[in-house]
Structure formats: C-alpha cells, structure tokens
Tab-separated table of C-alpha atoms in Angstrom:
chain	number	residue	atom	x	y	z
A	15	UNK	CA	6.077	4.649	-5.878
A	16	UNK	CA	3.973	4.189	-8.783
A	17	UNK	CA	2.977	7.596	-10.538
A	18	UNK	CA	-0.831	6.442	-10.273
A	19	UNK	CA	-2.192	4.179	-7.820
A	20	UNK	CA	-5.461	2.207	-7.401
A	21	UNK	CA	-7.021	-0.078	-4.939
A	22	UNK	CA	-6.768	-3.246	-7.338
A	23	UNK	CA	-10.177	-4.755	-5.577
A	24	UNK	CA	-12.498	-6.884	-5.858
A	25	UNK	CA	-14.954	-4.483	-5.077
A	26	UNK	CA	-18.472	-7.401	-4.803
A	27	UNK	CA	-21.163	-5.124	-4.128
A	28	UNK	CA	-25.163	-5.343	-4.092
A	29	UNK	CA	-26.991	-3.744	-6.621
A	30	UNK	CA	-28.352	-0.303	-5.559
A	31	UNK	CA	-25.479	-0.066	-3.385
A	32	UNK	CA	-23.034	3.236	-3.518
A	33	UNK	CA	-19.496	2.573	-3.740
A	34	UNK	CA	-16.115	5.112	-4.424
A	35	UNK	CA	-13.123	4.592	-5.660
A	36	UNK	CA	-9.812	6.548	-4.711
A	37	UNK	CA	-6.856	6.904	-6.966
A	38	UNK	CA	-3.902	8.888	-6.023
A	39	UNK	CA	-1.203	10.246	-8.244
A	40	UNK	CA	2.262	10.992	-7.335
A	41	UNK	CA	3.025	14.632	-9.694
A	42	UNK	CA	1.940	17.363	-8.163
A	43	UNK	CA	2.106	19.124	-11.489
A	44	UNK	CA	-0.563	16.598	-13.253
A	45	UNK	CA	-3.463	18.788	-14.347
A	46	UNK	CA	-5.735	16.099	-16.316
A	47	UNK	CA	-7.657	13.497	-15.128
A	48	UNK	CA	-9.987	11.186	-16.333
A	49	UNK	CA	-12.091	7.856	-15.433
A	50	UNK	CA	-12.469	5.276	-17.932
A	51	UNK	CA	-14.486	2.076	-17.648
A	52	UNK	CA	-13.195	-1.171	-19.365
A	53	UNK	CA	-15.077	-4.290	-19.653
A	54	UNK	CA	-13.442	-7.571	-19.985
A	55	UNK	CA	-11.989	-7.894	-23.147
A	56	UNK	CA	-12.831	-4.871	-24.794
A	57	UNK	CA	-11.197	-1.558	-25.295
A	58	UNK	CA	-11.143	0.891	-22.029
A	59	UNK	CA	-13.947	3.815	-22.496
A	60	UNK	CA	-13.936	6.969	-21.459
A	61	UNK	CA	-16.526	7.750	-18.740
A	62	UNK	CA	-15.784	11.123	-17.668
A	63	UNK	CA	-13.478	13.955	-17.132
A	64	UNK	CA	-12.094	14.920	-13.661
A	65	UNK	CA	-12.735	19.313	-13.276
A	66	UNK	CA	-11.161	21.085	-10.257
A	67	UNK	CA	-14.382	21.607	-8.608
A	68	UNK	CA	-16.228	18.547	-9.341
A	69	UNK	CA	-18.717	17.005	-11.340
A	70	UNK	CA	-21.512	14.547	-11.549
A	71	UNK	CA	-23.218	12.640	-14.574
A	72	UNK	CA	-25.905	10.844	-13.415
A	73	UNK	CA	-25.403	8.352	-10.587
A	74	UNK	CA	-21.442	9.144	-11.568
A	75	UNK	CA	-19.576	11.493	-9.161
A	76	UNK	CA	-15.816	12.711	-9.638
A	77	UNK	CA	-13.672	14.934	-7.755
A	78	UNK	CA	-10.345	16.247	-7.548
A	79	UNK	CA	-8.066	16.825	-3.966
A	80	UNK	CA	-5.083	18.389	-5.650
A	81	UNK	CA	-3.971	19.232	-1.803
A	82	UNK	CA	-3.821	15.399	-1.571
A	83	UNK	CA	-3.524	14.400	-4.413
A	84	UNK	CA	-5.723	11.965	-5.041
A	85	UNK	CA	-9.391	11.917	-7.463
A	86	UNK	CA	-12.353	9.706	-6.382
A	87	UNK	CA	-14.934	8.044	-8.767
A	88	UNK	CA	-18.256	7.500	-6.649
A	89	UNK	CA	-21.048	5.345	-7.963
A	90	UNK	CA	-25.103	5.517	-6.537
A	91	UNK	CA	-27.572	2.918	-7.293
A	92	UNK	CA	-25.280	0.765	-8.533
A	93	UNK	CA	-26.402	-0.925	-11.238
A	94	UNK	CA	-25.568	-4.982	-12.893
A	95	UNK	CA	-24.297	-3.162	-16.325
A	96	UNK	CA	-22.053	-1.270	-13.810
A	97	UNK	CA	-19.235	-4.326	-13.334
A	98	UNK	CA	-16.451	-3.421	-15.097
A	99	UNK	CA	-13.122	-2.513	-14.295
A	100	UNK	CA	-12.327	1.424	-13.786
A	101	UNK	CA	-9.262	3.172	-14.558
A	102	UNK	CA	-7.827	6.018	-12.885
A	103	UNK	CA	-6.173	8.180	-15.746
A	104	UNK	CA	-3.633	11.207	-15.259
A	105	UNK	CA	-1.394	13.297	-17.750
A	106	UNK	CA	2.482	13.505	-17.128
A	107	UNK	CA	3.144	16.356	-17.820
A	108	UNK	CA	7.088	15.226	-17.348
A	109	UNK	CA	6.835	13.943	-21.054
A	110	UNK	CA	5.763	16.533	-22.563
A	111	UNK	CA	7.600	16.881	-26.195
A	112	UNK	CA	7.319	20.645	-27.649
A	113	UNK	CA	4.686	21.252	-24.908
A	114	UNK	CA	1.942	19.541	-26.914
A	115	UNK	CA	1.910	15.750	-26.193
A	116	UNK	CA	1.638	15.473	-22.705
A	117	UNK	CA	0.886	11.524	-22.091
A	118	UNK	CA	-1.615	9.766	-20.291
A	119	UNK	CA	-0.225	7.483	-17.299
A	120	UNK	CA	-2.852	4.788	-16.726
A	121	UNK	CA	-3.877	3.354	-13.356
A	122	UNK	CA	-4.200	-0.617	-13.122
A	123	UNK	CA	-7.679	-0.475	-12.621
A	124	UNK	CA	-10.179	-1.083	-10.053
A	125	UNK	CA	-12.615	-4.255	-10.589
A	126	UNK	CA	-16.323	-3.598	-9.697
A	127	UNK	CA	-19.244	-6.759	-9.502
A	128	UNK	CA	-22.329	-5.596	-8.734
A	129	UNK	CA	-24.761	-8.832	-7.660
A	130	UNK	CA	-27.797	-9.102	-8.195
B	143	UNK	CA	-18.692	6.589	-36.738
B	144	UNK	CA	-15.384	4.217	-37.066
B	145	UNK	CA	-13.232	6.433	-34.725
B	146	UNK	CA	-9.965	3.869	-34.326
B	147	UNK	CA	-9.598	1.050	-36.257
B	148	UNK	CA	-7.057	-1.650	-35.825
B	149	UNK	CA	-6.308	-4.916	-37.897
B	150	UNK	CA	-5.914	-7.379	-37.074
B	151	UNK	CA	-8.248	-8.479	-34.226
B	152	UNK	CA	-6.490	-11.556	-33.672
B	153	UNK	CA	-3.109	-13.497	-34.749
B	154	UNK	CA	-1.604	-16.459	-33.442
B	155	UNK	CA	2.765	-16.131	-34.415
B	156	UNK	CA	5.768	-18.525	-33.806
B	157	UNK	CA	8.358	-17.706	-31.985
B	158	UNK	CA	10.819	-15.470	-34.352
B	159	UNK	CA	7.909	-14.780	-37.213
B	160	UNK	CA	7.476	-10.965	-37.518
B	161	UNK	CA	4.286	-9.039	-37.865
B	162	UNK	CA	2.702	-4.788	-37.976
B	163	UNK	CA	-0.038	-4.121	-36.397
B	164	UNK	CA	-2.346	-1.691	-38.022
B	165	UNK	CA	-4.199	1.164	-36.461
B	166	UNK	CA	-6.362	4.255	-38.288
B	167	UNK	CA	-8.101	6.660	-37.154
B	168	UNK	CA	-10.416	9.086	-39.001
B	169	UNK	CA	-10.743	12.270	-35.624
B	170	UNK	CA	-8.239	13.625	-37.351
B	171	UNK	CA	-6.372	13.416	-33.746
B	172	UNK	CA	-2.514	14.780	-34.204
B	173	UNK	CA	-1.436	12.601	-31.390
B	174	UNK	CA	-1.111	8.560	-31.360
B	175	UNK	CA	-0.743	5.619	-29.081
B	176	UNK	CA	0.460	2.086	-28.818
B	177	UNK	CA	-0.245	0.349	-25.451
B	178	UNK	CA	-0.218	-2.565	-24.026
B	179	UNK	CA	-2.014	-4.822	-21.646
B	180	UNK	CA	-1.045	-7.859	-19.413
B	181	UNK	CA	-2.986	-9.228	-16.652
B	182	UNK	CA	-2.548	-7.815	-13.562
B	183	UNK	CA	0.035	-4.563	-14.818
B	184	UNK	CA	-2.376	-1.945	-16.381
B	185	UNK	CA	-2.015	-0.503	-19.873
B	186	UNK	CA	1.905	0.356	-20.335
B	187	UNK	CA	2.759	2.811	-23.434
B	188	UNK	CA	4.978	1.352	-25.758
B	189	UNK	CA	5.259	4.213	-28.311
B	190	UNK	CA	3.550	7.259	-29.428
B	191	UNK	CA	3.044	9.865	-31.850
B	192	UNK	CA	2.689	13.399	-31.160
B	193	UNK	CA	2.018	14.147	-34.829
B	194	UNK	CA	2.631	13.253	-38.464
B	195	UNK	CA	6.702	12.315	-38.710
B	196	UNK	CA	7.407	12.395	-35.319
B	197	UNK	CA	7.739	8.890	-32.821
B	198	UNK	CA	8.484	8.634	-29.049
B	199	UNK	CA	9.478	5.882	-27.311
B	200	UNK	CA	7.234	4.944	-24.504
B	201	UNK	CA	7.774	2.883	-21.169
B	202	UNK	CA	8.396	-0.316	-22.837
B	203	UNK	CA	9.756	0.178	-26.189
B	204	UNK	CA	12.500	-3.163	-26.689
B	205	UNK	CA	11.070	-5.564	-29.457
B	206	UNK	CA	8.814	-3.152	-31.427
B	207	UNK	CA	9.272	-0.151	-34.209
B	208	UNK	CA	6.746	2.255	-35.240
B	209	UNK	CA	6.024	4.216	-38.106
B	210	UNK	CA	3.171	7.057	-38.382
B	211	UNK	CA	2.791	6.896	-42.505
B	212	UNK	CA	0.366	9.723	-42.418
B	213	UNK	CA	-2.090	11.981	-40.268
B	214	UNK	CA	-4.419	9.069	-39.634
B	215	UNK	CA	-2.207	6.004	-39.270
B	216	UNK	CA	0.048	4.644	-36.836
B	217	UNK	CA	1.676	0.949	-37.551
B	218	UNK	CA	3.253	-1.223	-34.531
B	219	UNK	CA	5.855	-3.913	-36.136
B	220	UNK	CA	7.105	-6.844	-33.966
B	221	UNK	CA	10.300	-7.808	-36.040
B	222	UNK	CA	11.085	-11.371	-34.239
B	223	UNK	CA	8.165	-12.047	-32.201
B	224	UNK	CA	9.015	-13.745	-28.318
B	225	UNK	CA	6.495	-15.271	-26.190
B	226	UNK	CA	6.929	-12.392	-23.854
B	227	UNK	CA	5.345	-10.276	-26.543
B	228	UNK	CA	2.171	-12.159	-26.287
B	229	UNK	CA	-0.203	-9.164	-24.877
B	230	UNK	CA	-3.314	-7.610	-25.712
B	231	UNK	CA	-2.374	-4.279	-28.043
B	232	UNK	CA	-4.333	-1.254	-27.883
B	233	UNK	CA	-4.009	1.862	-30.228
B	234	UNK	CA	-5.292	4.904	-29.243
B	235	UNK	CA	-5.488	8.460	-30.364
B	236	UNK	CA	-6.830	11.821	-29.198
B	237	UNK	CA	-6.323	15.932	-29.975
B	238	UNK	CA	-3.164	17.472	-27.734
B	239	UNK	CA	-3.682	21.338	-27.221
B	240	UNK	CA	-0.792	23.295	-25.332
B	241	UNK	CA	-3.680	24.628	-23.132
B	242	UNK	CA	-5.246	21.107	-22.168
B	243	UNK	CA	-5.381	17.487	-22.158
B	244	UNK	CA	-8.161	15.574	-24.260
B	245	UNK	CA	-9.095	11.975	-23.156
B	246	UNK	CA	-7.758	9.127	-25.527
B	247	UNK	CA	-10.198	7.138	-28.115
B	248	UNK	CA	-9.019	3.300	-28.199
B	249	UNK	CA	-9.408	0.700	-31.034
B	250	UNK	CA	-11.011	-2.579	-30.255
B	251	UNK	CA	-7.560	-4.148	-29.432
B	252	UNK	CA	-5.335	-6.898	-31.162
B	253	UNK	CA	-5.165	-10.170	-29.550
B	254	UNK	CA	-1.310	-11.641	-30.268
B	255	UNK	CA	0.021	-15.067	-28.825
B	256	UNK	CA	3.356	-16.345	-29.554
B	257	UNK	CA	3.893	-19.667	-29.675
C-alpha cells in the first residue's frame, strides 16, 4: 500500500461547479498535512495547510479524519485558473533524523479541468 | 523575493557525460530537498538535508551524490548520466521544528534529458 494515496483523475468539471478531493494516508502517526497545487510544468505550490479541526480559505476547504485517515481538499465555484493538478502532502514521521527532519511523502496528484 | 533558486533550467547530456545541479535558497531554511518527477509516479525524494553538513539518502538515491556546501546551498551531481535519469528535478527547502512540520518552498525545476 502506498503511504499516500490519491484518486489520479481526470476530474473535467464545469466552471462554478464544487468538487473534493480525498487523499488517504497509511501512518497513523503522520501529524502534517498539506495541499499543494502544481500547474503543468512548473514547480508544485503550496495552497494550504491541513489543521485538526478544519479550515477554509476562500472557496478552498480542508479537513482532516485522523479516525480514517484520510484529508479532503473541497473546491466551490470552481473557477478556469483552478485546473491544475493537486497534491496530497503528509510528513513521515518514520524518517525522522534527530527528531527534526521529519520528510514530506508526496501524493501523485489529482488532475482538475474546469471548462468553460 | 528569490526564495529557491536552481540552475540550470534546462540541459540536454549524453549518455555517460556528468553534471551538478545547483539549488540556493536565501529562507534561511535548515532543511533541504532533491526530488524528482516522472510522469505518472509523483515527486520521489532522492536526497535531503536536514542541515548544514549533514545528507540523507532518500527513496531513490542510485546514480546521484549530494553535497550541502553551506546553510543556503544544496548541489545534486549526476556522475555518468543514463537515460533513465532523464526527469524533471525539483529542489526544495523549508524550516524543521521538533514541535511541527513547515510546508516545503520549491525552485522552478531543472529540465534534464539524456540522450
């Protein structure tokens, strides 16, 4: 089982449509997450942090199911600029060296094409 | 604002020619990141830095050295280069506290074919 897992997509969805992402991660002691947003070619982004009880920027809503383990990325009024592909992001805390450099274990991404 | 820079942006190698990738970063982050990226598999860690003097090996390490020369940069050599390494290279860097994780910043990326 891969230690983070995403729905690879397509997602093709109309503009001003709402659409959510899962992710699911496989430690149970993982206590950082994170969504980044990478568009073709260029670098990945960060887009937001993932807190315990939840949290919104904008039209951007993450949460956290620790019980499950999985974290969700839900988009409103999707938007054109909003294609991209979005990464599900979780530390290991497995390799941590001298407790201070947990890594970051990437998802694959999810792809998102909002039409106009 | 540079945040993390990387050089080059693109090189074209044969098949045996060796090259380092640069990457700097000016956060003064303590931690440091080579990744990286092939259609279809995700970004996959290839070594990293958890500060000044110290490397790690990362989840796909054969074919490429390291060396962290200071605070701020973070070199990636290819010593014989094999069409397998031909990837899209990302470096990245962010702050590690015991108490929490802080998102990574990535460079632009390097774009490296081998021929």
């Amino acid at each position: 089982r891969k230690e983070v897992e995403q729905d690879p997509g397509p997602f093709n969805v109309p503009e001003g449509a709402t659409v959510a992402f899962n992710c699911t991660y496989s430690n149970s002691a993982s206590q950082s997450f994170f969504w980044y947003r990478q568009d073709c070619r260029k670098e990945p982004k960060l887009l937001m942090s993932v807190y315990s009880s939840g949290n919104e920027d904008g039209r951007f809503t993450a949460q956290l199911n620790r019980a499950s383990q999985y974290i969700s990325l839900l988009i409103r009024d999707s938007k054109l600029s909003d294609s991209a592909t979005y990464l599900c992001v979780v530390n290991d805390p497995k390799h941590e060296v001298g407790g201070s450099a947990r890594q970051l274990t990437f998802g694959s991404g999810t792809q998102l094409t909002v039409l106009p | 604002n540079a945040g993390v820079t990387q050089t080059p942006k693109f090189q074209v190698l044969k098949t045996g020619q060796s090259m380092t990738l640069q990457c700097a970063q000016d956060m003064n982050h303590n931690s440091m990141y080579w990744y990286r990226q092939d259609p279809g598999m995700g970004l996959r860690l290839i070594y990293y830095s958890a500060s000044e003097g110290t490397t790690d090996k990362g989840e796909v390490p054969n074919g490429y050295n390291v060396s962290r020369l200071n605070k701020r940069e973070f070199s990636l050599r290819l010593e014989s280069a094999a069409p397998s390494q031909t990837s899209v290279y990302f470096c990245a860097s962010r702050q590690t506290l015991r108490e929490s994780d802080q998102p990574q910043h990535f460079g632009d990326g390097t774009r490296l074919s081998i021929l």
